Amino acid sequence: MLRHHNLKRRISVKNSNNTKVFRKRNRISYVGLLVLPLVILCYWEISKFHHYFGYAVTRTTALAPLQNPFVINDIITADSSTSINRASPASTSTGLNIRTENKDSTYPVTKYFAATDSASDKATSEQPELRKMRKKFVAIHIGPIKTATTTIQMDSSQNKNFTRALANDGVLYIGKFSKRESRFEKGMECSRGVITGGEVPENHSTGTISISGLTFKQKQDVIKKECWGSHQELIQRSLIFSSEFYSVAKYDFVGDLFPLYQQVFIDYLGYDEIIIIGAYRRYGEWLSSAYKQRAKQTCLHQAKRSCLNVWEYMNKFIESSQYGTSFCYNLDRSLLPFIRDEQKFAKTVTATAASIETSSATNTTFQDVNHKGSKIKFDILNYFQLPREKHYNSITTELYCKSLGTGRTENACRYSRDERSNEEINTIKNKGSNDIVKYHDIVVEAKNRGWIKKPTYFTDEGVEETTHNRRIKEVVTLEEYHTKELGLAGATNLPLLCPSQSQLQIFLDKSLRFEELIMPSFSLTALGKEEHIRSFWELANKKEFCWLDIERLFQNASSWEDLLHKRLVIDKW
């Protein structure tokens, strides 16, 4: 009260000092008018930043060094006796699936904006509290080949509605077929140089920065500003990277690439979790499809030699103790090694292992250690073995609705599950059969006999593959003649050689062992072992593992015309 009284007296007293008092007050007012807009502007910018990136949690504390073990957690198994938890907080918060009794519930989703690219900003500003709760993640889809990887990659990169839905989720797809893959790889290589103590490019210029002797915080600044400085959009959101090359045999994803990802994203860039996603396909189907892929890469684009027959190719891998090929690892070598080292990794886990939770729809494989501090998670896509129904109408839906879950990719899940047309969903990339190999070998044999002088080549623009899209016109014409004009089929109306019953049984036994290894609980369900055996023999009866008896087909033929009009018209051999 005394100060207030004295202040009033100072202002009201009329003396020689009165003018100075008022001038002082006016100066304060002018300064206030200048500062106030700056304060408001700063507050506005901070608010925008919070809305856009509030879901990111940045850490500056170093985790374990590259050679040290990392934490494994949230690994779910599968069983037929339970169902997906599509609405519980547990399944929403982790994005993985835990048992529930609410079998008829549906995935919770927020409003989906698909009209414009600015919809992402609108969705973010309307739901800041949801964005704050989301974890910043890196999802790595490792394949292997021939498990619908191309379908996921094309959906996530070429479908504008998918990319907008992902943007609304605060997620960026940077994998195969995107235009960001090379930028991402450059950022990773630069980050590797910083972590290992070498030299790195100075903000992508011609100069270099020596980072020898830098502290963790200094290295962190170099990684953020120099390695990712011109590509900040790649590290400001959650990321999805899909490439079957993570399963290519010549790359060491387990020993080299993944530890680098862990250090860069968890230790230095402050991401909350890394999710490794593999895909399971029954060994018999997968190996046959891998043969077709290999034929496209090695022989179908040229007429110099015939292709290795399907059984000769497959049998050398059937006899092996492993489940991949010479070109590509399967899940036993690309994903299971993480789990086999669980005891070593568990040294960093203080919580005890929880009981195994299962779901008939998730069908994932591994034990859930339920450690809240988990940074590494796993899941397995099982689309090929699941019935095609509402929630699993495509493998892309399984990725976004089950593996990542509505807690991470709710808008992408909703679009994939509910918004897409059936025509779009049913578009299968790289589909085909092994019959094309038979027609190719017929043309090669005819060329070797001098019946075809010089094959004609053309480029097949409809091929989605990034391998060879060169095709032989005579092969395509022959296939059309035999299948469309004559109404016959390569699998049933050509002379074939097939493996014996005992050879096929060995093949089936190995396929069953692989499912028990990867999907132990699922193999015990109604869709498991019994269906596995049935579908295998169905493939065998369709002659999927048989190859062309070239000598018998060409027997008594003296010209190309003889072959076309006397031998290929036979419907029963």
Coordinates of C-alpha atoms in Angstrom, one line a residue:
M1 CA 0.0 0.0 0.0
L2 CA 2.9 2.4 0.8
R3 CA 4.5 1.8 -2.6
H4 CA 1.3 2.3 -4.4
H5 CA 0.6 5.6 -2.4
N6 CA 4.1 6.9 -3.2
L7 CA 3.8 6.0 -6.9
K8 CA 0.5 8.0 -7.1
R9 CA 2.2 10.9 -5.3
R10 CA 5.1 10.9 -7.8
I11 CA 2.8 11.0 -10.8
S12 CA 0.4 13.7 -9.4
V13 CA 3.0 16.1 -7.9
K14 CA 3.6 19.1 -10.2
N15 CA 7.2 20.1 -10.0
S16 CA 10.3 20.4 -12.1
N17 CA 10.7 16.5 -12.1
N18 CA 7.2 15.8 -13.4
T19 CA 8.2 15.9 -17.0
K20 CA 11.0 13.4 -16.5
V21 CA 8.6 10.9 -14.9
F22 CA 6.2 11.0 -17.7
R23 CA 9.0 10.6 -20.3
K24 CA 10.2 7.5 -18.6
R25 CA 6.8 5.9 -18.6
N26 CA 6.4 6.7 -22.3
R27 CA 9.7 5.1 -23.2
I28 CA 8.6 1.9 -21.4
S29 CA 5.3 2.0 -23.4
Y30 CA 7.1 2.3 -26.7
V31 CA 9.4 -0.6 -25.8
G32 CA 6.4 -2.7 -24.9
L33 CA 4.7 -2.0 -28.2
L34 CA 7.8 -3.2 -30.1
V35 CA 8.4 -6.3 -28.0
L36 CA 4.8 -7.5 -27.8
P37 CA 4.5 -8.5 -31.5
L38 CA 7.8 -10.4 -31.3
V39 CA 6.5 -12.3 -28.3
I40 CA 3.3 -13.2 -30.0
L41 CA 5.2 -14.3 -33.2
C42 CA 7.5 -16.5 -31.2
Y43 CA 4.6 -18.1 -29.3
W44 CA 2.8 -18.8 -32.7
E45 CA 5.9 -20.5 -34.2
I46 CA 6.4 -22.6 -31.1
S47 CA 2.8 -23.6 -31.2
K48 CA 3.1 -24.6 -34.8
F49 CA 6.2 -26.7 -34.1
H50 CA 4.5 -28.4 -31.2
H51 CA 1.5 -29.3 -33.4
Y52 CA 3.6 -30.6 -36.3
F53 CA 6.2 -32.5 -34.3
G54 CA 4.8 -32.9 -30.9
Y55 CA 4.7 -36.6 -31.3
A56 CA 8.6 -36.7 -31.5
V57 CA 10.5 -37.3 -28.3
T58 CA 14.1 -36.2 -28.6
R59 CA 16.7 -37.7 -26.4
T60 CA 20.3 -36.7 -26.1
T61 CA 21.4 -39.6 -23.9
A62 CA 23.6 -42.2 -25.5
L63 CA 22.4 -45.8 -25.4
A64 CA 24.6 -48.9 -25.7
P65 CA 27.5 -48.6 -28.1
L66 CA 27.3 -50.4 -31.4
Q67 CA 28.8 -53.6 -30.2
N68 CA 26.6 -53.8 -27.0
P69 CA 23.4 -55.7 -26.9
F70 CA 20.0 -54.0 -27.3
V71 CA 16.7 -54.5 -25.7
I72 CA 14.1 -56.8 -27.3
N73 CA 10.4 -56.6 -26.4
D74 CA 6.8 -56.7 -27.5
I75 CA 7.1 -59.9 -29.6
I76 CA 3.7 -61.6 -30.0
T77 CA 2.9 -65.2 -30.9
A78 CA -0.1 -66.5 -32.6
D79 CA -2.8 -69.1 -31.8
S80 CA -6.3 -69.9 -33.0
S81 CA -8.0 -69.7 -29.7
T82 CA -8.0 -65.9 -29.4
S83 CA -8.8 -62.9 -31.5
I84 CA -7.4 -59.5 -32.4
N85 CA -7.8 -56.7 -29.8
R86 CA -9.0 -54.0 -32.2
A87 CA -10.1 -51.5 -29.7
S88 CA -8.3 -51.9 -26.4
P89 CA -5.8 -49.3 -25.2
A90 CA -3.1 -52.0 -25.1
S91 CA -3.3 -52.8 -28.8
T92 CA -3.6 -49.2 -29.8
S93 CA -0.7 -47.9 -27.8
T94 CA 1.8 -50.5 -29.0
G95 CA 0.4 -51.1 -32.5
L96 CA 0.7 -54.9 -31.9
N97 CA -2.1 -57.2 -31.1
I98 CA -2.9 -58.7 -27.7
R99 CA -5.6 -61.1 -26.7
T100 CA -9.2 -59.8 -26.2
E101 CA -12.6 -61.2 -25.9
N102 CA -14.2 -58.4 -27.9
K103 CA -14.3 -60.4 -31.2
D104 CA -16.7 -58.1 -33.0
S105 CA -15.0 -54.8 -32.3
T106 CA -13.4 -52.8 -35.1
Y107 CA -10.2 -50.8 -35.4
P108 CA -10.6 -47.3 -33.9
V109 CA -9.7 -44.6 -36.4
T110 CA -9.7 -40.8 -36.5
K111 CA -11.1 -38.6 -39.2
Y112 CA -9.4 -39.3 -42.5
F113 CA -8.6 -36.4 -44.7
A114 CA -7.8 -37.4 -48.3
A115 CA -8.8 -34.3 -50.3
T116 CA -5.5 -32.4 -50.4
D117 CA -1.9 -32.6 -49.2
S118 CA -2.7 -29.8 -46.7
A119 CA -5.0 -32.2 -44.9
S120 CA -2.1 -33.5 -42.9
D121 CA -1.7 -30.1 -41.3
K122 CA -5.4 -29.9 -40.5
A123 CA -5.5 -33.4 -39.0
T124 CA -2.4 -32.6 -36.9
S125 CA -3.8 -29.3 -35.6
E126 CA -7.1 -30.8 -34.7
Q127 CA -5.6 -33.6 -32.7
P128 CA -2.5 -32.3 -30.9
E129 CA -3.1 -34.5 -27.9
L130 CA -3.1 -37.6 -30.1
R131 CA 0.1 -36.6 -31.9
K132 CA 1.8 -36.0 -28.5
M133 CA 1.0 -39.6 -27.5
R134 CA 2.4 -41.2 -30.6
K135 CA 5.8 -42.7 -30.6
K136 CA 8.3 -41.8 -33.3
F137 CA 9.3 -45.0 -35.0
V138 CA 11.3 -46.5 -37.8
A139 CA 9.6 -49.5 -39.4
I140 CA 11.9 -51.8 -41.5
H141 CA 10.1 -54.2 -43.8
I142 CA 12.7 -56.8 -44.8
G143 CA 10.7 -59.2 -47.1
P144 CA 12.0 -61.7 -48.2
I145 CA 11.4 -61.7 -51.9
K146 CA 8.2 -63.3 -53.3
T147 CA 6.1 -62.4 -50.2
A148 CA 4.2 -59.5 -51.8
T149 CA 6.9 -56.9 -51.1
T150 CA 6.2 -55.2 -54.4
T151 CA 2.5 -54.8 -53.5
I152 CA 3.4 -53.0 -50.2
Q153 CA 6.0 -50.9 -51.9
M154 CA 3.8 -49.8 -54.8
D155 CA 0.8 -49.1 -52.6
S156 CA 2.9 -47.0 -50.2
S157 CA 4.8 -45.0 -52.8
Q158 CA 2.6 -44.7 -55.9
N159 CA -0.9 -44.4 -54.5
K160 CA -1.5 -40.7 -53.6
N161 CA -4.3 -41.6 -51.2
F162 CA -1.9 -43.9 -49.2
T163 CA 0.8 -41.2 -49.1
R164 CA -1.7 -38.6 -47.8
A165 CA -3.1 -41.0 -45.2
L166 CA 0.5 -41.7 -44.0
A167 CA 1.1 -37.9 -43.9
N168 CA -1.9 -37.6 -41.6
D169 CA -0.3 -40.2 -39.4
G170 CA 3.0 -38.3 -39.3
V171 CA 4.7 -41.0 -41.3
L172 CA 6.9 -40.9 -44.4
Y173 CA 7.5 -43.9 -46.7
I174 CA 11.1 -43.8 -47.9
G175 CA 11.5 -47.3 -49.3
K176 CA 11.7 -48.9 -52.7
F177 CA 10.0 -47.1 -55.5
S178 CA 10.0 -43.8 -53.5
K179 CA 12.1 -40.9 -54.6
R180 CA 13.7 -40.6 -51.2
E181 CA 15.6 -43.9 -51.0
S182 CA 18.9 -42.4 -52.3
R183 CA 18.7 -39.4 -50.0
F184 CA 18.1 -41.7 -47.0
E185 CA 21.0 -43.9 -47.9
K186 CA 23.4 -40.9 -48.2
G187 CA 22.2 -39.7 -44.7
M188 CA 22.9 -43.1 -43.3
E189 CA 26.4 -43.4 -44.8
C190 CA 27.2 -40.0 -43.5
S191 CA 26.0 -40.9 -40.1
R192 CA 28.1 -44.1 -40.1
G193 CA 31.1 -42.0 -40.8
V194 CA 30.4 -39.8 -37.8
I195 CA 29.8 -42.7 -35.4
T196 CA 32.9 -44.6 -36.5
G197 CA 35.1 -41.5 -36.2
G198 CA 36.1 -40.9 -39.8
E199 CA 35.5 -37.9 -42.1
V200 CA 32.0 -36.8 -43.4
P201 CA 30.9 -34.5 -46.1
E202 CA 30.4 -30.9 -44.9
N203 CA 26.7 -30.4 -45.6
H204 CA 26.9 -32.3 -48.9
S205 CA 29.6 -29.9 -50.3
T206 CA 33.0 -30.8 -51.6
G207 CA 34.7 -30.2 -48.2
T208 CA 34.9 -32.6 -45.3
I209 CA 34.6 -32.4 -41.5
S210 CA 37.0 -34.4 -39.3
I211 CA 35.0 -35.7 -36.4
S212 CA 37.8 -37.5 -34.5
G213 CA 37.6 -36.9 -30.8
L214 CA 34.1 -35.3 -30.7
T215 CA 31.9 -35.9 -27.8
F216 CA 28.5 -37.7 -28.1
K217 CA 26.6 -34.4 -28.1
Q218 CA 28.9 -32.9 -30.8
K219 CA 28.5 -36.0 -32.9
Q220 CA 24.8 -35.8 -32.5
D221 CA 24.9 -32.2 -33.7
V222 CA 27.0 -33.1 -36.7
I223 CA 24.6 -36.0 -37.7
K224 CA 21.6 -33.7 -37.4
K225 CA 23.0 -30.7 -39.2
E226 CA 25.5 -32.1 -41.7
C227 CA 24.3 -35.6 -42.5
W228 CA 20.6 -34.7 -42.6
G229 CA 20.8 -31.0 -42.9
S230 CA 19.3 -30.7 -46.4
H231 CA 16.9 -33.6 -45.8
Q232 CA 15.3 -32.7 -42.5
E233 CA 11.9 -34.0 -43.6
L234 CA 13.4 -37.5 -43.5
I235 CA 14.1 -37.3 -39.7
Q236 CA 11.2 -35.2 -38.5
R237 CA 8.6 -37.9 -39.0
S238 CA 8.2 -41.6 -38.4
L239 CA 9.7 -43.6 -41.2
I240 CA 8.7 -46.8 -43.1
F241 CA 11.4 -48.4 -45.2
S242 CA 10.6 -51.5 -47.3
S243 CA 13.2 -53.4 -49.3
E244 CA 13.7 -57.1 -49.9
F245 CA 17.4 -56.3 -50.3
Y246 CA 17.5 -56.5 -46.5
S247 CA 17.2 -60.2 -47.0
V248 CA 19.7 -60.5 -49.9
A249 CA 22.4 -62.9 -48.9
K250 CA 25.4 -60.7 -49.7
Y251 CA 24.2 -58.0 -47.2
D252 CA 24.6 -58.4 -43.5
F253 CA 21.5 -56.8 -42.1
V254 CA 21.7 -58.5 -38.7
G255 CA 25.4 -57.9 -38.0
D256 CA 26.0 -54.6 -39.8
L257 CA 23.0 -52.6 -41.0
F258 CA 20.6 -53.1 -38.1
P259 CA 23.1 -52.0 -35.4
L260 CA 23.8 -48.9 -37.5
Y261 CA 20.1 -48.2 -37.7
Q262 CA 19.8 -48.6 -33.9
Q263 CA 22.6 -46.2 -33.2
V264 CA 21.5 -43.5 -35.7
F265 CA 17.8 -43.5 -34.9
I266 CA 17.6 -44.5 -31.3
D267 CA 20.8 -43.1 -29.8
Y268 CA 21.5 -40.0 -31.9
L269 CA 18.2 -38.9 -33.5
G270 CA 16.0 -39.8 -30.5
Y271 CA 13.4 -42.1 -32.1
D272 CA 11.4 -44.1 -29.7
E273 CA 11.4 -47.5 -31.4
I274 CA 12.5 -49.6 -34.4
I275 CA 10.0 -52.2 -35.7
I276 CA 11.4 -55.0 -37.9
I277 CA 8.7 -56.7 -40.0
G278 CA 9.2 -59.9 -42.0
A279 CA 6.8 -61.8 -44.1
Y280 CA 6.1 -65.5 -44.0
R281 CA 5.0 -67.7 -46.9
R282 CA 5.0 -71.5 -46.8
Y283 CA 8.2 -72.9 -48.0
G284 CA 6.8 -75.0 -50.9
E285 CA 5.0 -72.0 -52.4
W286 CA 7.9 -69.6 -51.7
L287 CA 10.6 -71.7 -53.2
S288 CA 8.6 -72.3 -56.4
S289 CA 7.9 -68.6 -56.7
A290 CA 11.6 -67.8 -56.0
Y291 CA 12.5 -70.1 -58.9
K292 CA 10.3 -68.0 -61.2
Q293 CA 11.9 -64.9 -60.0
R294 CA 15.4 -66.3 -60.6
A295 CA 14.4 -67.5 -64.1
K296 CA 13.3 -63.9 -65.0
Q297 CA 16.7 -62.6 -63.8
T298 CA 18.9 -65.2 -65.5
C299 CA 17.4 -66.9 -68.6
L300 CA 14.0 -65.6 -69.7
H301 CA 15.4 -62.4 -71.2
Q302 CA 17.7 -64.2 -73.6
A303 CA 17.6 -67.1 -76.0
K304 CA 21.1 -68.4 -75.6
R305 CA 20.3 -71.3 -73.3
S306 CA 17.4 -73.1 -71.7
C307 CA 16.5 -72.4 -68.0
L308 CA 17.5 -74.6 -65.2
N309 CA 14.5 -76.8 -64.5
V310 CA 12.4 -76.1 -61.4
W311 CA 13.2 -79.3 -59.5
E312 CA 16.9 -79.1 -60.2
Y313 CA 16.9 -75.5 -58.9
M314 CA 14.8 -76.3 -55.8
N315 CA 16.2 -79.6 -54.7
K316 CA 19.7 -78.2 -53.9
F317 CA 18.0 -75.9 -51.4
I318 CA 15.6 -78.6 -50.1
E319 CA 18.7 -80.7 -49.2
S320 CA 20.2 -77.7 -47.3
S321 CA 19.7 -77.2 -43.6
Q322 CA 18.6 -73.6 -44.2
Y323 CA 15.5 -72.2 -45.8
G324 CA 16.7 -69.6 -48.2
T325 CA 18.4 -69.7 -51.6
S326 CA 21.9 -68.8 -52.7
F327 CA 20.6 -65.3 -53.5
C328 CA 18.1 -64.6 -50.7
Y329 CA 17.8 -65.4 -47.0
N330 CA 14.5 -66.5 -45.6
L331 CA 13.2 -65.6 -42.1
D332 CA 15.4 -68.2 -40.4
R333 CA 18.5 -66.1 -41.2
S334 CA 17.1 -62.6 -41.6
L335 CA 14.8 -62.3 -38.5
L336 CA 15.3 -65.2 -36.2
P337 CA 18.9 -64.3 -35.4
F338 CA 17.6 -61.3 -33.4
I339 CA 15.5 -63.7 -31.3
R340 CA 18.3 -66.3 -30.9
D341 CA 20.4 -63.7 -29.2
E342 CA 17.6 -62.9 -26.8
Q343 CA 19.5 -64.2 -23.7
K344 CA 22.4 -61.9 -24.5
F345 CA 20.0 -59.0 -25.1
A346 CA 18.0 -59.8 -22.0
K347 CA 21.0 -58.6 -19.8
T348 CA 19.7 -55.1 -20.3
V349 CA 16.1 -56.0 -19.3
T350 CA 15.1 -55.8 -15.7
A351 CA 11.5 -56.9 -16.0
T352 CA 10.6 -60.6 -16.0
A353 CA 9.2 -62.2 -19.1
A354 CA 5.4 -62.1 -19.4
S355 CA 3.2 -64.9 -20.5
I356 CA 2.7 -65.4 -24.2
E357 CA -0.3 -63.6 -25.7
T358 CA -1.7 -65.0 -28.9
S359 CA -4.1 -64.1 -31.7
S360 CA -5.4 -66.1 -34.6
A361 CA -5.1 -63.2 -36.9
T362 CA -1.7 -61.8 -36.1
N363 CA 0.1 -65.2 -36.2
T364 CA 3.4 -63.7 -35.2
T365 CA 6.0 -65.9 -33.6
F366 CA 8.0 -64.7 -30.7
Q367 CA 7.8 -64.3 -27.0
D368 CA 6.6 -61.0 -25.5
V369 CA 9.0 -59.8 -22.8
N370 CA 6.8 -56.9 -22.0
H371 CA 9.5 -54.5 -21.0
K372 CA 8.2 -50.9 -21.0
G373 CA 11.5 -49.5 -22.1
S374 CA 11.7 -51.7 -25.2
K375 CA 13.1 -50.0 -28.3
I376 CA 13.1 -53.0 -30.6
K377 CA 9.9 -54.8 -31.8
F378 CA 9.2 -57.5 -34.3
D379 CA 6.2 -58.7 -36.3
I380 CA 5.6 -61.2 -39.1
L381 CA 3.1 -60.7 -41.9
N382 CA 1.1 -63.9 -42.7
Y383 CA -1.2 -62.8 -45.5
F384 CA -0.7 -65.8 -47.7
Q385 CA -2.0 -68.2 -45.1
L386 CA -4.9 -66.1 -43.8
P387 CA -8.5 -66.2 -45.2
R388 CA -9.3 -63.1 -47.3
E389 CA -11.8 -61.2 -45.2
K390 CA -12.6 -57.6 -44.2
H391 CA -9.6 -57.0 -42.0
Y392 CA -7.1 -58.8 -44.2
N393 CA -8.2 -57.9 -47.7
S394 CA -4.5 -57.2 -48.7
I395 CA -1.1 -57.6 -47.3
T396 CA -0.8 -53.8 -47.2
T397 CA -3.8 -53.8 -44.9
E398 CA -2.1 -56.3 -42.6
L399 CA 1.0 -54.2 -42.5
Y400 CA -0.8 -50.9 -41.5
C401 CA -3.6 -52.4 -39.4
K402 CA -1.9 -55.2 -37.6
S403 CA 1.9 -54.9 -37.7
L404 CA 2.0 -51.1 -37.2
G405 CA -1.5 -50.9 -35.8
T406 CA -3.9 -48.0 -35.4
G407 CA -1.8 -46.5 -32.7
R408 CA 0.8 -45.7 -35.4
T409 CA -0.9 -45.7 -38.8
E410 CA -4.6 -45.3 -38.2
N411 CA -5.4 -43.3 -41.3
A412 CA -3.3 -45.6 -43.6
C413 CA -5.1 -48.6 -42.0
R414 CA -8.5 -47.1 -42.5
Y415 CA -7.8 -46.2 -46.2
S416 CA -6.3 -49.6 -46.9
R417 CA -9.1 -51.5 -45.2
D418 CA -12.2 -49.4 -45.9
E419 CA -11.6 -46.8 -48.6
R420 CA -9.9 -48.7 -51.5
S421 CA -11.9 -50.3 -54.3
N422 CA -12.0 -54.1 -54.6
E423 CA -10.4 -53.7 -58.1
E424 CA -7.4 -51.9 -56.6
I425 CA -7.1 -54.4 -53.7
N426 CA -7.1 -57.4 -56.0
T427 CA -4.3 -56.1 -58.2
I428 CA -1.5 -58.5 -57.5
K429 CA 2.0 -57.4 -58.6
N430 CA 4.3 -59.7 -60.5
K431 CA 1.8 -62.6 -60.7
G432 CA 2.4 -65.4 -63.1
S433 CA 3.3 -69.1 -63.3
N434 CA 6.3 -71.2 -64.1
D435 CA 4.8 -72.2 -67.4
I436 CA 6.5 -69.4 -69.2
V437 CA 9.8 -71.3 -68.6
K438 CA 8.4 -74.2 -70.6
Y439 CA 7.6 -72.1 -73.6
H440 CA 11.0 -70.4 -73.4
D441 CA 12.8 -73.7 -73.5
I442 CA 10.8 -74.8 -76.5
V443 CA 11.9 -71.7 -78.4
V444 CA 15.5 -72.1 -77.3
E445 CA 15.5 -75.8 -78.5
A446 CA 13.9 -74.7 -81.9
K447 CA 16.6 -72.0 -82.3
N448 CA 19.3 -74.6 -81.6
R449 CA 17.9 -76.8 -84.3
G450 CA 17.9 -74.0 -86.8
W451 CA 14.1 -73.7 -86.9
I452 CA 14.1 -70.1 -85.6
K453 CA 16.8 -68.0 -87.2
K454 CA 16.9 -64.9 -84.9
P455 CA 14.6 -64.3 -82.0
T456 CA 13.0 -60.9 -81.7
Y457 CA 13.2 -59.0 -78.4
F458 CA 10.9 -56.3 -77.0
T459 CA 10.5 -54.4 -73.7
D460 CA 7.6 -55.4 -71.6
E461 CA 6.4 -52.1 -70.1
G462 CA 3.8 -53.9 -67.9
V463 CA 6.5 -55.6 -65.8
E464 CA 6.7 -54.2 -62.3
E465 CA 10.0 -55.8 -61.5
T466 CA 13.3 -53.8 -61.5
T467 CA 15.1 -56.8 -62.9
H468 CA 14.9 -57.6 -66.6
N469 CA 11.9 -56.5 -68.6
R470 CA 13.2 -57.6 -72.0
R471 CA 11.1 -60.4 -73.5
I472 CA 11.4 -62.7 -76.4
K473 CA 8.5 -62.2 -78.9
E474 CA 8.5 -65.8 -80.1
V475 CA 8.1 -67.1 -76.5
V476 CA 5.1 -64.8 -75.9
T477 CA 3.6 -65.7 -79.3
L478 CA 4.0 -69.4 -78.6
E479 CA 2.4 -69.2 -75.2
E480 CA -0.6 -67.3 -76.7
Y481 CA -0.9 -69.9 -79.5
H482 CA -0.9 -72.8 -77.1
T483 CA -3.1 -71.4 -74.4
K484 CA -5.5 -69.0 -76.2
E485 CA -5.8 -70.4 -79.7
L486 CA -5.6 -74.1 -78.8
G487 CA -7.1 -73.7 -75.4
L488 CA -4.5 -75.8 -73.7
A489 CA -2.1 -75.3 -70.7
G490 CA 1.5 -75.7 -70.1
A491 CA 1.0 -77.5 -66.8
T492 CA -1.5 -80.1 -68.0
N493 CA -1.1 -80.4 -71.8
L494 CA 2.7 -80.8 -72.3
P495 CA 4.9 -83.8 -71.7
L496 CA 6.4 -83.3 -68.2
L497 CA 8.9 -84.9 -65.8
C498 CA 8.0 -84.7 -62.1
P499 CA 9.8 -85.5 -58.8
S500 CA 8.9 -88.8 -57.1
Q501 CA 6.4 -89.2 -54.3
S502 CA 9.3 -89.7 -51.8
Q503 CA 11.1 -86.6 -53.0
L504 CA 7.9 -84.6 -52.6
Q505 CA 7.4 -85.9 -49.1
I506 CA 10.9 -84.8 -48.1
F507 CA 10.0 -81.3 -49.5
L508 CA 6.7 -81.2 -47.6
D509 CA 8.4 -82.3 -44.3
K510 CA 10.9 -79.4 -44.6
S511 CA 8.1 -77.0 -45.4
L512 CA 6.2 -78.1 -42.2
R513 CA 9.4 -77.8 -40.1
F514 CA 9.8 -74.2 -41.3
E515 CA 6.3 -73.3 -40.3
E516 CA 6.9 -74.8 -36.9
L517 CA 10.0 -72.8 -36.6
I518 CA 8.5 -69.5 -37.7
M519 CA 4.9 -69.9 -36.7
P520 CA 4.8 -72.5 -33.9
S521 CA 1.4 -71.6 -32.5
F522 CA -0.2 -71.0 -35.9
S523 CA 1.0 -74.4 -37.2
L524 CA -1.3 -76.0 -34.5
T525 CA -4.4 -74.2 -35.7
A526 CA -7.0 -75.3 -38.2
L527 CA -5.2 -73.1 -40.8
G528 CA -1.9 -74.7 -39.8
K529 CA -0.6 -78.2 -40.4
E530 CA -3.7 -79.8 -41.9
E531 CA -4.2 -77.0 -44.3
H532 CA -0.5 -76.8 -45.0
I533 CA -0.5 -80.5 -46.1
R534 CA -3.6 -80.1 -48.2
S535 CA -2.3 -77.0 -50.1
F536 CA 1.1 -78.6 -50.7
W537 CA -0.4 -81.6 -52.5
E538 CA -2.7 -79.4 -54.4
L539 CA 0.3 -77.6 -55.8
A540 CA 1.9 -80.9 -56.6
N541 CA -1.2 -82.1 -58.4
K542 CA -1.2 -78.9 -60.5
K543 CA 2.3 -80.0 -61.6
E544 CA 3.9 -76.9 -60.0
F545 CA 7.1 -78.8 -59.4
C546 CA 7.3 -80.5 -62.8
W547 CA 9.4 -79.5 -65.8
L548 CA 9.2 -80.0 -69.6
D549 CA 10.3 -83.3 -71.2
I550 CA 11.9 -81.5 -74.2
E551 CA 13.0 -84.7 -76.0
R552 CA 9.5 -86.3 -75.9
L553 CA 7.9 -83.1 -77.2
F554 CA 10.3 -82.7 -80.1
Q555 CA 10.1 -86.4 -81.0
N556 CA 9.3 -87.0 -84.7
A557 CA 9.1 -83.3 -85.4
S558 CA 11.2 -82.1 -88.3
S559 CA 10.3 -78.4 -88.5
W560 CA 8.8 -75.6 -86.5
E561 CA 5.5 -76.1 -88.4
D562 CA 5.5 -79.8 -87.4
L563 CA 6.0 -78.8 -83.8
L564 CA 3.1 -76.3 -83.9
H565 CA 0.6 -78.3 -85.8
K566 CA 1.4 -81.9 -84.9
R567 CA 3.0 -82.0 -81.4
L568 CA 1.7 -79.0 -79.5
V569 CA -1.9 -79.8 -80.4
I570 CA -1.8 -83.0 -78.4
D571 CA -3.8 -82.6 -75.2
K572 CA -2.9 -85.8 -73.4
W573 CA 0.6 -87.2 -73.1

